[in-house]
Tab-separated table of C-alpha atoms and ligand atoms in Angstrom:
chain	number	residue	atom	x	y	z
A	1	UNK	CA	-2.547	15.685	19.489
A	2	UNK	CA	-0.489	15.026	16.763
A	3	UNK	CA	0.206	18.197	16.429
A	4	UNK	CA	2.074	18.110	19.922
A	5	UNK	CA	3.468	15.248	19.681
A	6	UNK	CA	5.389	16.319	16.342
A	7	UNK	CA	5.955	19.939	17.466
A	8	UNK	CA	7.294	17.638	21.415
A	9	UNK	CA	9.782	15.100	18.488
A	10	UNK	CA	10.724	18.814	16.711
A	11	UNK	CA	11.732	20.575	19.823
A	12	UNK	CA	13.476	16.873	20.725
A	13	UNK	CA	15.577	16.429	17.796
A	14	UNK	CA	15.962	20.357	17.538
A	15	UNK	CA	17.470	19.981	21.764
A	16	UNK	CA	19.264	16.825	20.396
A	17	UNK	CA	21.215	18.684	17.231
A	18	UNK	CA	21.943	21.411	20.333
A	19	UNK	CA	23.482	18.959	23.039
A	20	UNK	CA	25.714	17.157	20.042
A	21	UNK	CA	26.940	20.463	18.575
A	22	UNK	CA	28.213	21.112	22.169
A	23	UNK	CA	29.862	18.480	23.076
A	24	UNK	CA	31.295	18.955	19.296
A	25	UNK	CA	32.627	21.916	20.103
A	26	UNK	CA	33.606	21.069	23.974
A	27	UNK	CA	35.553	18.070	22.171
A	28	UNK	CA	37.218	20.903	19.986
A	29	UNK	CA	37.533	22.951	22.886
A	30	UNK	CA	39.720	19.819	24.536
A	31	UNK	CA	41.514	19.572	21.643
A	32	UNK	CA	45.514	19.364	22.292
A	33	UNK	CA	47.448	22.178	20.101
A	34	UNK	CA	50.340	21.482	18.237
A	35	UNK	CA	52.635	23.923	19.590
A	36	UNK	CA	54.795	24.686	18.844
A	37	UNK	CA	54.664	24.843	14.599
A	38	UNK	CA	56.245	26.905	12.119
A	39	UNK	CA	54.936	26.650	8.401
A	40	UNK	CA	55.867	29.210	5.158
A	41	UNK	CA	56.103	29.648	2.303
A	42	UNK	CA	57.853	28.223	-0.740
A	43	UNK	CA	61.192	26.339	-0.175
A	44	UNK	CA	62.980	28.864	1.329
A	45	UNK	CA	60.308	28.437	3.968
A	46	UNK	CA	62.562	26.029	5.449
A	47	UNK	CA	65.548	28.331	6.022
A	48	UNK	CA	63.600	30.378	7.948
A	49	UNK	CA	61.812	28.214	9.449
A	50	UNK	CA	64.960	26.879	10.877
A	51	UNK	CA	65.673	29.965	12.290
A	52	UNK	CA	62.027	30.515	14.356
A	53	UNK	CA	61.791	26.714	15.520
A	54	UNK	CA	64.360	27.709	17.258
A	55	UNK	CA	63.318	30.342	18.648
A	56	UNK	CA	60.237	28.587	19.460
A	57	UNK	CA	61.558	25.394	20.808
A	58	UNK	CA	63.476	28.176	23.637
A	59	UNK	CA	60.637	29.899	24.302
A	60	UNK	CA	60.425	33.386	22.271
A	61	UNK	CA	56.917	34.255	21.189
A	62	UNK	CA	55.405	33.465	17.597
A	63	UNK	CA	55.401	37.563	17.297
A	64	UNK	CA	59.119	37.344	17.529
A	65	UNK	CA	59.629	34.011	15.676
A	66	UNK	CA	58.138	35.240	12.400
A	67	UNK	CA	59.875	38.577	12.163
A	68	UNK	CA	63.411	36.864	12.825
A	69	UNK	CA	62.158	33.842	10.614
A	70	UNK	CA	61.960	36.206	7.559
A	71	UNK	CA	64.080	39.103	7.504
A	72	UNK	CA	66.907	35.329	6.474
A	73	UNK	CA	65.182	35.309	3.244
A	74	UNK	CA	64.297	39.212	3.006
A	75	UNK	CA	68.495	39.989	3.696
A	76	UNK	CA	69.298	37.154	1.545
A	77	UNK	CA	70.486	38.921	-1.925
A	78	UNK	CA	69.893	35.020	-3.838
A	79	UNK	CA	65.926	35.760	-3.021
A	80	UNK	CA	64.842	37.472	-6.140
A	81	UNK	CA	61.572	37.975	-5.040
A	82	UNK	CA	62.385	39.417	-0.829
A	83	UNK	CA	63.761	42.211	0.324
A	84	UNK	CA	67.482	42.621	-0.739
A	85	UNK	CA	68.091	41.595	-4.385
A	86	UNK	CA	64.251	41.617	-5.299
A	87	UNK	CA	63.454	42.445	-8.842
A	88	UNK	CA	62.785	45.770	-9.278
A	89	UNK	CA	59.362	47.433	-11.149
A	90	UNK	CA	59.797	48.218	-14.630
A	91	UNK	CA	61.520	51.916	-13.476
A	92	UNK	CA	63.903	50.133	-11.380
A	93	UNK	CA	63.109	50.652	-8.532
A	94	UNK	CA	63.055	48.014	-5.696
A	95	UNK	CA	59.789	48.670	-3.590
A	96	UNK	CA	58.580	46.235	-0.723
A	97	UNK	CA	55.527	44.946	1.186
A	98	UNK	CA	55.114	44.030	4.077
A	99	UNK	CA	52.969	42.826	6.925
A	100	UNK	CA	52.845	41.467	10.785
A	101	UNK	CA	49.790	40.516	12.446
A	102	UNK	CA	49.728	39.143	16.336
A	103	UNK	CA	47.197	36.324	18.233
A	104	UNK	CA	45.310	39.522	19.877
A	105	UNK	CA	44.766	41.265	15.834
A	106	UNK	CA	47.439	43.353	16.645
A	107	UNK	CA	49.186	43.935	13.231
A	108	UNK	CA	51.984	46.647	11.538
A	109	UNK	CA	52.319	47.382	7.681
A	110	UNK	CA	54.140	49.020	5.115
A	111	UNK	CA	54.334	49.294	1.031
A	112	UNK	CA	56.041	50.300	-1.247
A	113	UNK	CA	58.280	51.083	0.783
A	114	UNK	CA	62.601	51.480	-1.043
A	115	UNK	CA	65.670	51.441	0.221
A	116	UNK	CA	65.533	48.640	3.582
A	117	UNK	CA	66.719	45.567	3.744
A	118	UNK	CA	64.114	44.440	6.497
A	119	UNK	CA	60.636	45.809	5.559
A	120	UNK	CA	58.470	43.371	8.009
A	121	UNK	CA	60.752	44.948	11.080
A	122	UNK	CA	59.645	48.292	10.358
A	123	UNK	CA	55.903	46.894	9.821
A	124	UNK	CA	56.409	45.303	13.761
A	125	UNK	CA	57.916	49.287	14.674
A	126	UNK	CA	54.801	50.921	12.863
A	127	UNK	CA	52.244	47.847	14.810
A	128	UNK	CA	54.027	48.580	18.192
A	129	UNK	CA	55.069	51.790	17.864
A	130	UNK	CA	52.407	54.457	16.179
A	131	UNK	CA	48.996	54.432	16.432
A	132	UNK	CA	48.143	53.177	12.547
A	133	UNK	CA	48.292	49.953	10.989
A	134	UNK	CA	50.230	50.891	7.681
A	135	UNK	CA	52.899	53.404	6.214
A	136	UNK	CA	53.403	53.819	2.993
A	137	UNK	CA	56.492	54.722	0.248
A	138	UNK	CA	58.479	57.890	1.931
A	139	UNK	CA	56.134	58.390	4.939
A	140	UNK	CA	56.944	54.633	5.938
A	141	UNK	CA	60.845	54.811	4.507
A	142	UNK	CA	60.930	58.645	7.033
A	143	UNK	CA	59.046	56.389	9.785
A	144	UNK	CA	62.147	53.403	9.022
A	145	UNK	CA	65.297	55.940	9.474
A	146	UNK	CA	63.027	57.773	13.111
A	147	UNK	CA	63.172	54.437	14.423
A	148	UNK	CA	67.627	53.841	13.003
A	149	UNK	CA	67.231	51.396	9.742
A	150	UNK	CA	69.971	51.773	7.586
A	151	UNK	CA	69.270	53.297	4.512
A	152	UNK	CA	71.063	51.225	1.727
A	153	UNK	CA	70.575	50.556	-2.314
A	154	UNK	CA	68.699	46.609	-2.809
A	155	UNK	CA	69.427	46.348	-6.395
A	156	UNK	CA	71.844	44.302	-6.430
A	157	UNK	CA	73.810	43.843	-9.974
A	158	UNK	CA	71.742	40.545	-11.352
A	159	UNK	CA	68.404	42.319	-10.642
A	160	UNK	CA	70.203	45.019	-12.009
A	161	UNK	CA	71.112	42.994	-15.368
A	162	UNK	CA	67.894	40.949	-15.423
A	163	UNK	CA	66.063	44.182	-15.758
A	164	UNK	CA	67.991	45.692	-17.771
A	165	UNK	CA	67.663	42.826	-20.463
A	166	UNK	CA	63.852	43.201	-19.153
A	167	UNK	CA	63.613	46.540	-20.375
A	168	UNK	CA	65.092	45.157	-23.701
A	169	UNK	CA	61.118	44.150	-24.525
A	170	UNK	CA	59.912	45.863	-21.554
A	171	UNK	CA	56.215	43.748	-22.224
A	172	UNK	CA	54.595	45.065	-19.385
A	173	UNK	CA	53.565	41.849	-17.363
A	174	UNK	CA	54.033	41.758	-13.635
A	175	UNK	CA	55.698	37.987	-13.681
A	176	UNK	CA	55.224	36.112	-11.073
A	177	UNK	CA	57.616	32.817	-10.894
A	178	UNK	CA	55.167	30.040	-10.044
A	179	UNK	CA	57.228	27.496	-9.803
A	180	UNK	CA	59.785	28.331	-6.962
A	181	UNK	CA	60.780	30.926	-4.175
A	182	UNK	CA	58.573	33.815	-4.347
A	183	UNK	CA	56.930	35.938	-1.059
A	184	UNK	CA	57.770	34.688	1.955
A	185	UNK	CA	54.563	34.040	4.493
A	186	UNK	CA	54.779	32.563	8.284
A	187	UNK	CA	52.494	31.449	10.990
A	188	UNK	CA	54.341	29.885	13.496
A	189	UNK	CA	52.147	28.764	16.684
A	190	UNK	CA	54.558	29.154	20.182
A	191	UNK	CA	54.702	27.345	23.421
A	192	UNK	CA	52.233	29.297	24.914
A	193	UNK	CA	49.263	27.917	22.285
A	194	UNK	CA	49.632	32.264	20.421
A	195	UNK	CA	49.604	32.676	16.531
A	196	UNK	CA	51.681	34.526	14.814
A	197	UNK	CA	51.790	35.957	10.973
A	198	UNK	CA	53.938	37.338	8.576
A	199	UNK	CA	54.384	38.365	4.502
A	200	UNK	CA	56.814	40.123	2.820
A	201	UNK	CA	57.787	39.968	-0.371
A	202	UNK	CA	59.479	42.701	-3.260
A	203	UNK	CA	55.877	42.182	-5.142
A	204	UNK	CA	55.059	41.675	-8.774
A	205	UNK	CA	58.639	41.567	-11.017
A	206	UNK	CA	58.549	45.018	-13.349
A	207	UNK	CA	55.592	45.471	-11.445
A	208	UNK	CA	53.754	49.269	-12.640
A	209	UNK	CA	55.779	52.081	-10.241
A	210	UNK	CA	53.216	52.705	-6.877
A	211	UNK	CA	51.913	49.164	-7.256
A	212	UNK	CA	51.207	47.838	-4.108
A	213	UNK	CA	50.368	44.576	-4.095
A	214	UNK	CA	48.531	41.805	-1.032
A	215	UNK	CA	51.326	41.167	0.936
A	216	UNK	CA	51.251	44.411	2.976
A	217	UNK	CA	46.818	44.045	2.963
A	218	UNK	CA	45.616	42.418	6.433
A	219	UNK	CA	43.224	40.244	5.337
A	220	UNK	CA	44.175	39.943	2.088
A	221	UNK	CA	47.850	38.698	2.482
A	222	UNK	CA	47.797	37.892	5.834
A	223	UNK	CA	45.031	37.180	8.686
A	224	UNK	CA	45.356	35.835	11.770
A	225	UNK	CA	42.602	35.818	14.483
A	226	UNK	CA	43.100	34.072	17.838
A	227	UNK	CA	40.249	32.566	18.058
A	228	UNK	CA	40.777	30.320	14.964
A	229	UNK	CA	43.291	30.634	12.952
A	230	UNK	CA	45.490	32.484	10.652
A	231	UNK	CA	46.740	32.225	6.963
A	232	UNK	CA	48.451	33.491	4.344
A	233	UNK	CA	49.188	34.089	0.854
A	234	UNK	CA	51.400	33.882	-2.049
A	235	UNK	CA	50.685	34.450	-6.233
A	236	UNK	CA	49.785	37.506	-8.022
A	237	UNK	CA	48.027	40.115	-5.502
A	238	UNK	CA	45.358	41.316	-7.552
A	239	UNK	CA	43.718	38.207	-6.826
A	240	UNK	CA	44.393	38.111	-3.338
A	241	UNK	CA	42.807	41.698	-2.417
A	242	UNK	CA	39.492	41.141	-4.823
A	243	UNK	CA	38.828	38.581	-2.373
A	244	UNK	CA	40.138	38.913	0.434
A	245	UNK	CA	41.877	36.017	0.238
A	246	UNK	CA	43.303	35.599	4.135
A	247	UNK	CA	40.643	36.769	5.866
A	248	UNK	CA	38.565	35.019	4.146
A	249	UNK	CA	40.189	31.867	5.013
A	250	UNK	CA	39.985	32.141	8.316
A	251	UNK	CA	36.654	32.854	7.835
A	252	UNK	CA	35.748	29.506	6.678
A	253	UNK	CA	37.658	28.094	9.549
A	254	UNK	CA	35.160	29.640	11.748
A	255	UNK	CA	32.657	28.274	10.327
A	256	UNK	CA	33.838	24.391	10.523
A	257	UNK	CA	36.387	24.181	7.629
A	258	UNK	CA	39.591	22.252	8.583
A	259	UNK	CA	43.337	24.536	6.576
A	260	UNK	CA	42.850	22.385	3.496
A	261	UNK	CA	39.309	23.206	3.263
A	262	UNK	CA	39.334	26.594	3.620
A	263	UNK	CA	41.898	26.709	1.367
A	264	UNK	CA	40.719	25.012	-1.048
A	265	UNK	CA	37.893	26.531	-1.282
A	266	UNK	CA	39.280	29.922	-1.519
A	267	UNK	CA	41.557	28.908	-4.441
A	268	UNK	CA	38.281	27.647	-5.677
A	269	UNK	CA	36.973	30.674	-5.524
A	270	UNK	CA	39.312	32.118	-7.419
A	271	UNK	CA	38.882	29.897	-9.917
A	272	UNK	CA	35.428	30.697	-10.698
A	273	UNK	CA	35.968	34.579	-10.041
A	274	UNK	CA	38.945	34.374	-13.343
A	275	UNK	CA	35.579	31.933	-14.921
A	276	UNK	CA	38.554	29.133	-14.905
A	277	UNK	CA	40.214	30.362	-17.668
A	278	UNK	CA	43.875	31.999	-17.329
A	279	UNK	CA	43.909	32.173	-13.842
A	280	UNK	CA	47.047	33.649	-12.455
A	281	UNK	CA	49.071	31.796	-9.179
A	282	UNK	CA	47.072	31.952	-6.005
A	283	UNK	CA	49.006	30.306	-3.618
A	284	UNK	CA	47.676	29.755	0.604
A	285	UNK	CA	48.567	28.001	3.796
A	286	UNK	CA	46.573	28.007	6.635
A	287	UNK	CA	46.800	27.350	10.215
A	288	UNK	CA	44.360	26.304	13.161
A	289	UNK	CA	44.703	27.330	16.704
A	290	UNK	CA	44.953	23.935	17.090
A	291	UNK	CA	48.292	23.240	14.634
A	292	UNK	CA	46.609	21.677	12.098
A	293	UNK	CA	47.354	22.670	8.868
A	294	UNK	CA	47.166	23.020	5.293
A	295	UNK	CA	48.263	24.495	1.956
A	296	UNK	CA	46.807	24.789	-1.524
A	297	UNK	CA	47.123	27.067	-5.221
A	298	UNK	CA	45.137	27.564	-8.193
A	299	UNK	CA	48.541	25.040	-10.360
A	300	UNK	CA	51.226	23.216	-9.686
A	301	UNK	CA	54.527	24.244	-8.068
A	302	UNK	CA	53.493	25.920	-4.599
A	303	UNK	CA	55.426	24.138	-1.825
A	304	UNK	CA	55.383	25.566	1.835
A	305	UNK	CA	57.795	23.987	4.804
A	306	UNK	CA	56.354	23.191	8.017
A	307	UNK	CA	58.016	22.090	11.111
A	308	UNK	CA	56.614	20.324	14.332
A	309	UNK	CA	57.735	18.355	17.028
A	310	UNK	CA	56.433	15.300	14.641
A	311	UNK	CA	57.318	16.667	11.141
A	312	UNK	CA	60.974	17.179	11.114
A	313	UNK	CA	61.122	20.850	8.713
A	314	UNK	CA	59.916	19.496	5.804
A	315	UNK	CA	58.496	21.227	1.979
A	316	UNK	CA	55.423	19.374	1.112
A	317	UNK	CA	53.993	20.279	-2.449
A	318	UNK	CA	50.639	22.002	-2.205
A	319	UNK	CA	47.243	21.069	-3.554
A	320	UNK	CA	47.005	22.708	-7.128
A	321	UNK	CA	43.100	22.556	-8.749
A	322	UNK	CA	44.325	23.337	-12.140
A	323	UNK	CA	46.522	21.307	-14.485
A	324	UNK	CA	47.004	24.037	-17.123
B	401	LIG	C1	52.245	40.473	-4.482
B	401	LIG	N1	51.575	38.815	-3.164
B	401	LIG	O1	53.101	41.427	-5.152
B	401	LIG	C2	52.569	39.368	-3.785
B	401	LIG	C3	53.844	38.811	-5.196
B	401	LIG	C4	54.356	37.041	-4.534
B	401	LIG	O2	54.545	34.945	-4.759
B	401	LIG	O3	53.389	36.338	-3.530
B	401	LIG	N2	54.474	36.365	-5.459
B	401	LIG	O4	51.101	40.434	-5.986
């Protein structure tokens, strides 16, 4: 008798748990979506957001918005870590990585692409015009030219001079600027509540020729799942590839973490994997499908720009974990 009462109690409690969980998810399901929304990495994200925000307010898709927004930074010769004017590799070649992904998990990317000002637009063409996800190097260039992109010299005088100075010592250490202006990654939600993301970079400055970072690797530098949300990364790409960071952030959110908690968890993981010492910079922004957002980094200095109906395009300092 005692046994069956206990069983009954256990079953009731379990049942209650199920009911509570169901209520919670129903509540979440009915949560208002903060839309439109656009969030991008670093200070230069603010300029990119401006373009994307205007498009989102006009009712354009998040996919169009994340492409057009980051193109502004790609085409800016003063943005030294993206597109035109980006720092070259150690042999003096500007090689670009980019990826784009939409609400329905459609994605495209290019890696080790040279001579093309807007690799993000080529990544989108890979997504829409080929049966593939990723094209690299010569093949990516060939495809871009077939698609009508212009072949140009991406190495500006300024970047060439800096590279020549670097050559004097040629100390091989891929440089990641932890303070400001780096890879641009963007996440946006449009008026239909659809989320997309983009990521574009010239990669780690003075890297080895042929080195590819996380930015064109779906799941490492960028990941979107329309059912959950999205994440994008900046920092030393090897860390993001090792930990499949962007996908892991989305998975953390799938299991209940909010975007800030999800970024924090991956930052902690990267610190742990490095034994807590000499940890490279790694930084993330994330958004869930309701428009909750967060940003986090290993080291101080990472900023992101956010724009919603409530928040005028603003640069925020992200939470960071290490002070050294
Ligand atoms: C890379 N993640 O190629 C890029 C570079 C970057 O902040 O984001 N720098 O590793």
